[in-house]
Tab-separated table of C-alpha atoms in Angstrom:
chain	number	residue	atom	x	y	z
A	1	MET	CA	24.558	-24.985	39.758
A	2	ALA	CA	24.096	-23.747	43.254
A	3	LYS	CA	25.739	-20.361	42.910
A	4	LYS	CA	23.537	-20.009	39.623
A	5	GLU	CA	20.513	-20.510	42.211
A	6	GLU	CA	22.072	-18.388	45.072
A	7	LEU	CA	22.482	-15.050	42.023
A	8	LYS	CA	19.018	-15.423	40.721
A	9	ALA	CA	17.520	-15.768	44.175
A	10	GLN	CA	19.387	-12.476	45.054
A	11	ILE	CA	18.082	-11.028	41.691
A	12	LEU	CA	14.379	-11.352	42.071
A	13	GLU	CA	14.764	-10.464	45.617
A	14	LEU	CA	15.508	-7.159	44.522
A	15	THR	CA	13.448	-7.440	41.706
A	16	ARG	CA	10.651	-7.324	44.668
A	17	GLU	CA	12.837	-4.186	46.439
A	18	TYR	CA	12.274	-2.802	43.433
A	19	TYR	CA	8.857	-2.977	42.585
A	20	LYS	CA	7.876	-1.907	45.990
A	21	GLU	CA	9.837	1.219	45.678
A	22	VAL	CA	9.137	2.597	42.146
A	23	HIS	CA	5.574	1.198	41.398
A	24	ALA	CA	3.403	0.540	45.027
A	25	GLN	CA	3.585	3.762	46.398
A	26	LYS	CA	0.056	4.861	45.305
A	27	LYS	CA	-0.416	8.671	45.145
A	28	GLU	CA	-3.338	9.675	47.102
A	29	PHE	CA	-5.983	10.454	44.310
A	30	GLU	CA	-7.489	14.178	44.540
A	31	PRO	CA	-10.464	14.844	42.097
A	32	GLY	CA	-10.398	16.920	39.312
A	33	LYS	CA	-6.972	17.284	39.990
A	34	SER	CA	-6.077	13.299	39.448
A	35	PHE	CA	-6.612	11.129	36.453
A	36	VAL	CA	-9.068	8.758	36.038
A	37	HIS	CA	-7.987	6.426	33.683
A	38	TYR	CA	-9.895	4.635	31.143
A	39	GLY	CA	-7.853	1.176	32.035
A	40	GLY	CA	-4.044	0.450	32.425
A	41	ARG	CA	-2.135	-2.054	34.246
A	42	PHE	CA	-3.000	-4.042	37.232
A	43	PHE	CA	-0.235	-5.994	38.718
A	44	ASN	CA	2.468	-6.629	41.739
A	45	ASP	CA	5.842	-7.420	42.249
A	46	GLU	CA	4.797	-11.354	41.047
A	47	GLU	CA	5.005	-9.849	37.495
A	48	MET	CA	7.997	-8.687	37.173
A	49	VAL	CA	9.937	-10.949	39.328
A	50	ASN	CA	8.391	-13.591	36.550
A	51	LEU	CA	9.663	-10.950	33.761
A	52	VAL	CA	13.283	-11.351	35.219
A	53	ASP	CA	13.122	-14.789	35.883
A	54	SER	CA	11.929	-15.817	32.680
A	55	SER	CA	14.843	-13.296	31.189
A	56	LEU	CA	17.881	-14.793	32.680
A	57	ASP	CA	16.610	-18.194	31.289
A	58	PHE	CA	17.027	-16.003	28.192
A	59	TRP	CA	14.948	-18.303	26.249
A	60	LEU	CA	13.835	-15.504	24.026
A	61	THR	CA	10.971	-16.613	21.991
A	62	GLN	CA	7.780	-19.234	23.605
A	63	GLY	CA	9.185	-21.942	25.543
A	64	PRO	CA	8.370	-23.418	28.898
A	65	TRP	CA	6.904	-20.063	30.331
A	66	THR	CA	4.536	-20.197	27.197
A	67	HIS	CA	3.351	-23.765	27.349
A	68	LYS	CA	2.507	-23.484	31.296
A	69	PHE	CA	-0.072	-20.372	30.774
A	70	GLU	CA	-1.167	-22.129	27.644
A	71	ARG	CA	-2.571	-24.723	29.779
A	72	ARG	CA	-3.049	-22.631	32.656
A	73	LEU	CA	-5.573	-20.506	30.272
A	74	ALA	CA	-7.262	-23.140	28.925
A	75	ASP	CA	-7.983	-24.733	32.495
A	76	TRP	CA	-9.374	-21.507	33.302
A	77	LEU	CA	-11.909	-21.007	30.441
A	78	GLY	CA	-12.535	-24.846	30.171
A	79	VAL	CA	-11.211	-25.573	26.955
A	80	LYS	CA	-9.108	-28.341	25.576
A	81	PHE	CA	-6.538	-26.209	23.622
A	82	CYS	CA	-5.218	-22.437	23.516
A	83	ALA	CA	-2.715	-21.158	21.322
A	84	VAL	CA	-1.179	-17.901	22.451
A	85	THR	CA	-0.289	-15.271	20.057
A	86	ASN	CA	1.287	-11.811	19.899
A	87	SER	CA	-1.381	-10.030	19.829
A	88	GLY	CA	-5.479	-9.812	20.059
A	89	SER	CA	-5.457	-8.705	16.866
A	90	SER	CA	-3.221	-11.872	15.538
A	91	ALA	CA	-4.972	-14.024	17.982
A	92	ASN	CA	-8.469	-12.625	15.069
A	93	LEU	CA	-6.566	-13.261	12.211
A	94	LEU	CA	-5.712	-16.751	13.075
A	95	ALA	CA	-8.991	-17.793	13.907
A	96	PHE	CA	-10.435	-16.719	10.217
A	97	TYR	CA	-7.597	-18.315	8.755
A	98	THR	CA	-8.179	-21.296	10.266
A	99	LEU	CA	-11.325	-21.660	8.771
A	100	THR	CA	-10.273	-21.168	5.135
A	101	SER	CA	-8.049	-23.852	5.382
A	102	HIS	CA	-8.100	-26.773	2.858
A	103	LYS	CA	-8.351	-29.573	6.006
A	104	LEU	CA	-11.979	-28.421	6.032
A	105	GLY	CA	-13.230	-30.020	2.886
A	106	ASP	CA	-16.362	-28.005	1.908
A	107	ARG	CA	-17.038	-26.090	5.258
A	108	ARG	CA	-13.619	-23.653	4.596
A	109	ILE	CA	-14.452	-20.267	3.996
A	110	LYS	CA	-13.567	-19.402	0.344
A	111	LYS	CA	-12.647	-16.307	-1.280
A	112	GLY	CA	-16.130	-14.412	-1.701
A	113	ASP	CA	-18.206	-16.357	0.687
A	114	GLU	CA	-19.732	-13.784	3.534
A	115	VAL	CA	-19.755	-13.399	7.062
A	116	ILE	CA	-22.207	-12.007	9.403
A	117	THR	CA	-20.907	-9.711	12.188
A	118	VAL	CA	-21.131	-5.858	13.193
A	119	ALA	CA	-20.279	-2.335	11.877
A	120	ALA	CA	-20.352	-1.636	15.635
A	121	GLY	CA	-17.190	-2.550	17.131
A	122	PHE	CA	-13.042	-2.856	17.037
A	123	PRO	CA	-11.815	-2.815	13.665
A	124	THR	CA	-9.461	-6.299	13.839
A	125	THR	CA	-12.681	-7.952	14.119
A	126	VAL	CA	-13.326	-7.424	10.643
A	127	THR	CA	-9.956	-7.007	9.022
A	128	PRO	CA	-9.211	-10.396	8.152
A	129	ILE	CA	-12.617	-11.000	6.707
A	130	ILE	CA	-11.767	-8.165	4.021
A	131	GLN	CA	-7.981	-9.152	4.170
A	132	TYR	CA	-8.735	-12.580	3.332
A	133	GLY	CA	-11.487	-11.769	-0.006
A	134	ALA	CA	-14.501	-13.239	1.819
A	135	ILE	CA	-17.414	-10.334	2.146
A	136	PRO	CA	-18.260	-9.076	5.907
A	137	VAL	CA	-22.318	-8.489	5.857
A	138	PHE	CA	-23.129	-5.826	8.674
A	139	VAL	CA	-25.985	-6.510	11.263
A	140	ASP	CA	-27.104	-3.241	13.472
A	141	VAL	CA	-26.795	-3.386	16.778
A	142	ALA	CA	-29.906	-3.492	19.763
A	143	LEU	CA	-29.997	-0.997	22.585
A	144	PRO	CA	-29.348	-1.013	25.888
A	145	GLY	CA	-26.819	-4.225	25.125
A	146	PHE	CA	-25.371	-2.442	22.529
A	147	ASP	CA	-24.847	-5.972	20.783
A	148	ILE	CA	-25.985	-7.590	17.626
A	149	ASP	CA	-29.669	-7.411	16.899
A	150	VAL	CA	-30.694	-11.286	16.537
A	151	ASN	CA	-33.371	-10.336	14.860
A	152	GLN	CA	-31.605	-9.237	11.929
A	153	LEU	CA	-29.763	-12.704	11.613
A	154	GLU	CA	-32.327	-14.406	8.840
A	155	ALA	CA	-32.471	-11.063	6.864
A	156	ALA	CA	-28.428	-11.266	6.891
A	157	TYR	CA	-28.461	-14.857	5.548
A	158	SER	CA	-27.558	-15.967	1.923
A	159	PRO	CA	-26.409	-19.157	0.264
A	160	LYS	CA	-22.579	-17.837	0.194
A	161	THR	CA	-22.998	-17.196	4.479
A	162	LYS	CA	-20.382	-19.213	6.243
A	163	ALA	CA	-19.408	-17.975	9.099
A	164	VAL	CA	-20.230	-15.354	11.970
A	165	MET	CA	-17.570	-13.628	13.516
A	166	MET	CA	-18.168	-10.703	16.331
A	167	ALA	CA	-17.023	-9.456	19.278
A	168	HIS	CA	-19.114	-9.217	22.766
A	169	SER	CA	-19.154	-5.602	23.214
A	170	LEU	CA	-16.698	-4.398	26.487
A	171	GLY	CA	-17.665	-7.476	27.775
A	172	ASN	CA	-21.315	-7.493	27.833
A	173	PRO	CA	-22.353	-11.440	25.642
A	174	PHE	CA	-24.129	-10.956	22.133
A	175	ASN	CA	-27.335	-13.804	22.871
A	176	LEU	CA	-25.421	-16.628	22.061
A	177	LYS	CA	-28.511	-18.937	22.657
A	178	ALA	CA	-30.325	-16.835	19.477
A	179	VAL	CA	-26.807	-17.033	17.820
A	180	LEU	CA	-26.007	-20.280	18.113
A	181	ALA	CA	-29.403	-21.782	16.995
A	182	PHE	CA	-29.171	-19.446	13.628
A	183	CYS	CA	-25.802	-20.725	12.928
A	184	GLU	CA	-26.483	-24.765	14.096
A	185	LYS	CA	-29.460	-24.464	12.029
A	186	HIS	CA	-27.539	-23.211	8.332
A	187	ASN	CA	-24.142	-24.924	9.513
A	188	LEU	CA	-22.307	-21.923	10.041
A	189	TRP	CA	-19.064	-21.544	11.755
A	190	LEU	CA	-18.943	-19.257	15.186
A	191	ILE	CA	-16.040	-17.335	15.854
A	192	GLU	CA	-16.459	-15.114	19.507
A	193	ASP	CA	-13.940	-12.478	19.519
A	194	ASN	CA	-13.498	-12.486	23.504
A	195	CYS	CA	-10.791	-9.540	23.397
A	196	ASP	CA	-13.262	-7.694	25.702
A	197	ALA	CA	-15.032	-10.263	27.479
A	198	LEU	CA	-12.246	-12.903	29.960
A	199	GLY	CA	-14.401	-13.890	32.027
A	200	SER	CA	-17.724	-13.297	31.247
A	201	GLU	CA	-20.245	-16.233	31.476
A	202	TYR	CA	-23.455	-16.886	29.858
A	203	THR	CA	-26.043	-19.856	30.122
A	204	ILE	CA	-28.165	-22.078	27.908
A	205	ASP	CA	-29.960	-24.754	29.196
A	206	GLY	CA	-29.339	-24.386	33.443
A	207	VAL	CA	-25.524	-25.009	31.576
A	208	THR	CA	-23.148	-21.981	32.142
A	209	LYS	CA	-19.965	-21.284	30.446
A	210	LYS	CA	-17.229	-18.615	29.452
A	211	THR	CA	-17.961	-16.683	26.449
A	212	GLY	CA	-15.404	-17.702	24.168
A	213	THR	CA	-16.296	-21.673	24.122
A	214	TRP	CA	-19.746	-21.822	23.153
A	215	GLY	CA	-18.970	-21.179	19.504
A	216	HIS	CA	-15.826	-23.222	17.627
A	217	ILE	CA	-13.144	-20.610	18.360
A	218	GLY	CA	-12.542	-18.107	20.655
A	219	THR	CA	-10.223	-14.749	20.932
A	220	SER	CA	-8.488	-12.997	23.954
A	221	SER	CA	-6.290	-10.127	23.446
A	222	PHE	CA	-3.783	-8.998	26.445
A	223	TYR	CA	-2.862	-5.351	25.621
A	224	PRO	CA	-2.628	-3.339	28.799
A	225	PRO	CA	-5.966	-2.110	29.127
A	226	HIS	CA	-7.333	-5.637	28.987
A	227	HIS	CA	-8.648	-7.685	31.532
A	228	MET	CA	-4.931	-9.310	32.293
A	229	THR	CA	-1.982	-8.122	30.081
A	230	MET	CA	1.306	-9.348	28.736
A	231	GLY	CA	2.320	-5.864	27.633
A	232	GLU	CA	0.877	-7.682	24.069
A	233	GLY	CA	-0.168	-11.037	23.404
A	234	GLY	CA	-3.598	-12.775	22.631
A	235	ALA	CA	-5.164	-16.378	22.216
A	236	VAL	CA	-7.373	-18.524	20.044
A	237	TYR	CA	-8.966	-21.314	21.900
A	238	THR	CA	-11.069	-24.792	21.190
A	239	ASN	CA	-12.446	-27.888	21.702
A	240	ASP	CA	-11.941	-28.847	18.351
A	241	PRO	CA	-8.443	-30.600	18.091
A	242	LEU	CA	-8.432	-30.003	13.662
A	243	LEU	CA	-9.147	-26.722	14.526
A	244	ASN	CA	-6.113	-26.187	17.293
A	245	LYS	CA	-3.788	-27.882	14.510
A	246	ILE	CA	-4.561	-25.661	12.257
A	247	THR	CA	-4.130	-22.366	14.298
A	248	LEU	CA	-0.869	-23.996	15.043
A	249	SER	CA	0.175	-23.957	11.527
A	250	PHE	CA	-1.023	-20.945	10.483
A	251	ARG	CA	0.272	-18.897	13.974
A	252	ASP	CA	3.756	-21.196	13.245
A	253	TRP	CA	4.578	-20.178	9.302
A	254	GLY	CA	2.244	-22.746	8.090
A	255	ARG	CA	4.053	-25.824	8.416
A	256	ASP	CA	2.504	-28.879	8.511
A	257	CYS	CA	4.759	-29.973	11.519
A	258	TRP	CA	3.496	-29.483	15.030
A	259	CYS	CA	6.563	-30.172	17.219
A	260	ALA	CA	7.164	-27.491	20.149
A	261	SER	CA	10.040	-25.250	19.741
A	262	GLY	CA	13.370	-27.373	20.812
A	263	VAL	CA	11.733	-30.481	19.848
A	264	ASP	CA	11.724	-33.110	16.845
A	265	ASN	CA	10.265	-35.590	15.117
A	266	THR	CA	6.743	-36.115	17.394
A	267	CYS	CA	4.912	-37.361	14.170
A	268	ARG	CA	7.579	-40.589	13.991
A	269	MET	CA	7.804	-39.756	10.495
A	270	ARG	CA	10.288	-36.588	9.909
A	271	PHE	CA	12.249	-37.965	7.691
A	272	THR	CA	10.017	-40.710	5.900
A	273	GLY	CA	6.560	-38.921	4.939
A	274	GLN	CA	5.167	-37.870	1.271
A	275	PHE	CA	3.797	-34.341	0.903
A	276	GLY	CA	2.800	-32.556	-1.429
A	277	GLU	CA	5.178	-33.169	-4.472
A	278	LEU	CA	8.410	-32.807	-2.024
A	279	PRO	CA	10.752	-35.876	-2.425
A	280	GLN	CA	9.705	-38.520	-0.101
A	281	GLY	CA	11.298	-38.627	3.399
A	282	TYR	CA	11.580	-34.628	3.101
A	283	ASP	CA	11.936	-32.879	6.025
A	284	HIS	CA	8.606	-32.188	7.783
A	285	LYS	CA	10.045	-29.820	10.145
A	286	TYR	CA	10.278	-27.825	6.621
A	287	VAL	CA	6.715	-29.025	5.442
A	288	TYR	CA	4.128	-26.139	4.554
A	289	SER	CA	0.556	-27.112	4.430
A	290	HIS	CA	-0.876	-23.153	4.450
A	291	PHE	CA	0.514	-19.981	3.609
A	292	GLY	CA	0.707	-18.901	7.458
A	293	PHE	CA	2.857	-16.502	9.417
A	294	ASN	CA	5.223	-16.282	12.811
A	295	LEU	CA	3.000	-14.539	15.601
A	296	LYS	CA	4.620	-16.137	18.473
A	297	ILE	CA	4.917	-14.604	21.770
A	298	THR	CA	7.957	-14.267	23.542
A	299	ASP	CA	8.716	-16.479	26.888
A	300	MET	CA	8.983	-13.145	29.013
A	301	GLN	CA	5.326	-11.953	27.783
A	302	ALA	CA	3.978	-15.568	29.041
A	303	ALA	CA	5.815	-15.564	31.956
A	304	VAL	CA	4.254	-11.879	32.795
A	305	GLY	CA	0.334	-13.683	32.047
A	306	CYS	CA	1.024	-16.269	34.145
A	307	ALA	CA	1.194	-14.392	37.443
A	308	GLN	CA	-1.598	-12.552	35.760
A	309	LEU	CA	-4.062	-15.608	35.635
A	310	ASP	CA	-3.249	-15.569	39.465
A	311	LYS	CA	-5.128	-12.973	39.193
A	312	LEU	CA	-7.826	-13.187	36.849
A	313	ASP	CA	-11.000	-13.687	39.482
A	314	GLN	CA	-10.716	-10.857	41.386
A	315	ILE	CA	-9.425	-8.944	38.299
A	316	VAL	CA	-13.144	-10.280	37.015
A	317	ALA	CA	-14.681	-9.752	40.260
A	318	ALA	CA	-13.424	-5.788	41.070
A	319	ARG	CA	-14.734	-5.027	37.037
A	320	ARG	CA	-18.448	-6.138	38.064
A	321	ALA	CA	-18.278	-4.107	41.439
A	322	ASN	CA	-16.934	-1.614	39.188
A	323	TYR	CA	-19.574	-1.388	37.044
A	324	GLN	CA	-22.403	-2.319	39.781
A	325	MET	CA	-21.237	1.135	41.163
A	326	LEU	CA	-21.398	2.813	38.342
A	327	TYR	CA	-24.730	1.893	37.360
A	328	ASP	CA	-26.634	2.328	41.248
A	329	GLY	CA	-25.261	5.841	40.907
A	330	LEU	CA	-26.368	7.117	37.515
A	331	LYS	CA	-29.682	4.888	36.784
A	332	ASP	CA	-31.626	7.708	37.662
A	333	VAL	CA	-29.874	10.340	35.901
A	334	PRO	CA	-31.738	12.086	32.849
A	335	GLY	CA	-30.434	12.189	29.295
A	336	LEU	CA	-28.481	9.097	29.445
A	337	ILE	CA	-29.143	4.836	28.344
A	338	LEU	CA	-26.789	3.133	30.266
A	339	PRO	CA	-25.597	-0.314	29.621
A	340	VAL	CA	-27.621	-3.704	30.733
A	341	ALA	CA	-26.377	-7.082	31.188
A	342	GLU	CA	-27.956	-9.468	28.413
A	343	ALA	CA	-30.693	-11.714	29.925
A	344	ASN	CA	-28.945	-14.998	31.167
A	345	SER	CA	-25.404	-13.595	31.053
A	346	ASN	CA	-22.849	-12.589	33.679
A	347	PRO	CA	-20.434	-10.188	32.096
A	348	SER	CA	-16.999	-9.135	32.794
A	349	TRP	CA	-17.202	-6.098	32.049
A	350	PHE	CA	-14.173	-4.206	29.614
A	351	GLY	CA	-16.214	-0.783	30.235
A	352	PHE	CA	-18.760	1.049	31.270
A	353	LEU	CA	-20.884	2.275	27.523
A	354	ILE	CA	-22.802	5.291	28.169
A	355	ALA	CA	-25.146	6.856	25.171
A	356	VAL	CA	-27.140	10.328	25.410
A	357	LYS	CA	-30.384	10.513	23.746
A	358	GLU	CA	-31.193	12.332	21.242
A	359	ASP	CA	-33.378	14.804	22.871
A	360	ALA	CA	-31.595	15.266	26.167
A	361	GLY	CA	-30.603	18.539	25.876
A	362	PHE	CA	-26.793	18.147	24.967
A	363	THR	CA	-24.283	15.914	23.123
A	364	ARG	CA	-21.997	13.004	23.692
A	365	ASN	CA	-19.242	15.547	22.660
A	366	GLU	CA	-20.083	18.023	25.519
A	367	LEU	CA	-20.561	15.365	28.031
A	368	THR	CA	-16.977	13.918	27.041
A	369	GLY	CA	-15.770	17.678	27.093
A	370	TYR	CA	-16.892	18.301	30.772
A	371	LEU	CA	-15.836	14.835	31.914
A	372	GLU	CA	-12.101	15.063	30.331
A	373	GLN	CA	-11.577	18.843	31.558
A	374	ASN	CA	-11.967	17.549	34.796
A	375	LYS	CA	-9.653	14.425	34.275
A	376	ILE	CA	-11.687	11.792	33.428
A	377	GLN	CA	-10.886	9.650	30.280
A	378	THR	CA	-13.560	8.828	28.265
A	379	ARG	CA	-13.237	6.711	24.886
A	380	ASN	CA	-15.637	5.905	21.958
A	381	LEU	CA	-16.810	2.299	21.144
A	382	PHE	CA	-14.370	1.998	19.336
A	383	ALA	CA	-14.739	2.483	15.044
A	384	GLY	CA	-18.681	3.505	16.086
A	385	ASN	CA	-19.638	2.492	12.061
A	386	LEU	CA	-16.889	1.394	10.885
A	387	THR	CA	-18.001	1.161	7.538
A	388	LYS	CA	-17.954	5.601	7.547
A	389	HIS	CA	-14.073	5.229	8.085
A	390	PRO	CA	-11.858	5.782	5.310
A	391	CYS	CA	-10.643	2.170	5.007
A	392	PHE	CA	-13.664	1.618	3.486
A	393	ASP	CA	-13.466	4.874	1.277
A	394	GLU	CA	-12.641	2.742	-2.407
A	395	MET	CA	-15.036	-0.317	-0.840
A	396	ARG	CA	-18.131	2.440	-0.822
A	397	GLN	CA	-17.103	3.995	-4.295
A	398	THR	CA	-17.195	0.551	-5.978
A	399	GLY	CA	-20.089	-0.636	-3.617
A	400	GLU	CA	-18.575	-4.080	-3.569
A	401	GLY	CA	-16.686	-6.209	-0.747
A	402	TYR	CA	-19.014	-5.721	1.998
A	403	ARG	CA	-23.154	-5.713	2.412
A	404	ILE	CA	-25.344	-4.064	4.734
A	405	VAL	CA	-28.207	-5.362	6.419
A	406	GLY	CA	-31.031	-2.680	6.632
A	407	GLU	CA	-29.948	0.973	7.703
A	408	LEU	CA	-27.778	0.302	10.936
A	409	LYS	CA	-29.289	2.938	12.772
A	410	ASN	CA	-28.846	1.835	15.991
A	411	THR	CA	-24.832	1.969	14.888
A	412	ASP	CA	-25.003	5.233	13.664
A	413	PHE	CA	-26.840	6.112	17.337
A	414	VAL	CA	-23.704	4.633	18.899
A	415	MET	CA	-21.300	6.301	16.439
A	416	THR	CA	-22.267	9.731	17.297
A	417	ASN	CA	-23.995	9.329	20.960
A	418	GLY	CA	-22.067	6.938	22.468
A	419	PHE	CA	-18.966	6.292	24.759
A	420	TRP	CA	-17.646	4.843	27.886
A	421	ILE	CA	-15.669	5.104	30.950
A	422	GLY	CA	-13.653	2.375	32.983
A	423	VAL	CA	-14.205	0.106	35.069
A	424	PHE	CA	-10.427	-1.702	35.818
A	425	PRO	CA	-9.290	-2.862	38.807
A	426	GLY	CA	-7.212	0.172	39.462
A	427	MET	CA	-10.754	1.925	40.089
A	428	THR	CA	-11.059	2.709	43.158
A	429	LYS	CA	-13.891	3.802	45.197
A	430	GLU	CA	-13.281	7.791	45.631
A	431	MET	CA	-12.774	7.822	41.649
A	432	ASN	CA	-16.271	5.851	40.880
A	433	GLN	CA	-17.608	8.277	42.963
A	434	TRP	CA	-16.101	11.124	41.206
A	435	MET	CA	-17.245	10.176	37.921
A	436	ILE	CA	-20.667	9.919	39.018
A	437	LYS	CA	-20.670	13.547	40.932
A	438	CYS	CA	-19.574	14.988	37.571
A	439	ILE	CA	-22.256	12.971	35.503
A	440	ARG	CA	-24.563	13.739	37.125
A	441	GLU	CA	-23.945	17.176	37.841
A	442	PHE	CA	-23.798	17.631	33.463
A	443	CYS	CA	-26.704	15.782	32.916
A	444	ILE	CA	-29.003	17.778	35.405
A	445	LYS	CA	-27.498	21.181	34.779
A	446	HIS	CA	-28.394	20.572	30.595
A	447	THR	CA	-30.944	18.504	30.862
A	448	LYS	CA	-34.320	19.509	28.978
């Protein structure tokens, strides 16, 4: 045992040296020559040491590191339960399918039921709704927050409405007070897609909580450009023990058993229970109460996540500071609409969303083309208007499978005129200044 620990200590020390030699060396930023990426990995030797440490244990699937990460993330968020999964998209899938469970009785979402959402976002917020056979109802967004126009919620409601599911756009919380009141009035579920907003805060009646924890279920993504990374990874979290139990079932093949990996007979009725039409005493570890999936992560990913959690407060603070620097440097630039934080919120920004006014004298593509030429990465607001994409071709032709409230004018405006640049912690003051300089020069030169 002593030899094992000695060898491990040597390996981990060499890992730290490798990080310092290979990853810690930063090249000096050269405006116009160095790339300004919209996002990227933010890590040091601790992530690599944890990764190697967990690999030496060779647990491979979820195990001790996973359980540690789930407990710590739940504590950081201020919720009771957290289930880690292999991506943010899988987290959205699990969150939605959780609400389809027969264990929820009359409140379960059934095929043909409606779910209110927005089209201006990432497709996997909406994909689970369609995959299950429910009906997404698309509502427009409001400017300059680029989140749902809550004035359209009542128009979107019908007797078939069962839930609201949408994201906090690029970290800017939607109007949670209005949405929660609407959901309470009509007894609807609320899923907060928190994949772009880890660390954002919202205050209602003097109570401040993190986004993702106000609704019934919240989700996160740990893909590299996000607030924290596991490479691939995501999480579903809730304060409801029944919802958590259902989520774990769907994540783990749909099984009825809730034993952790490597643990047997937590329920103390492994060979004594009666389930469905199975024989009395059928092994509970192989009883399935849902048509589920296998969406678990590896323990190695969770080990990286544990090191990332140590930096999460620092990451959130850096994103807020970068947003503020960009906003202060661009707020007087003609032709642009800049992102403004929702009232009663403190966003943990994922990106800095800019929209070019229709009478600016230049287009979004002209501005982004100029920025890309100057080595500044830009990204559109994901799908822009999801209903315009080829995946909706068949549904558009039949006029079935979804519903639109109004004309989605602002959604189309964002699709045509909106883009965003990065605020991730790897941004330096010089990078921010270069982005500000390029945007200012172009806009001032081309404004009518």
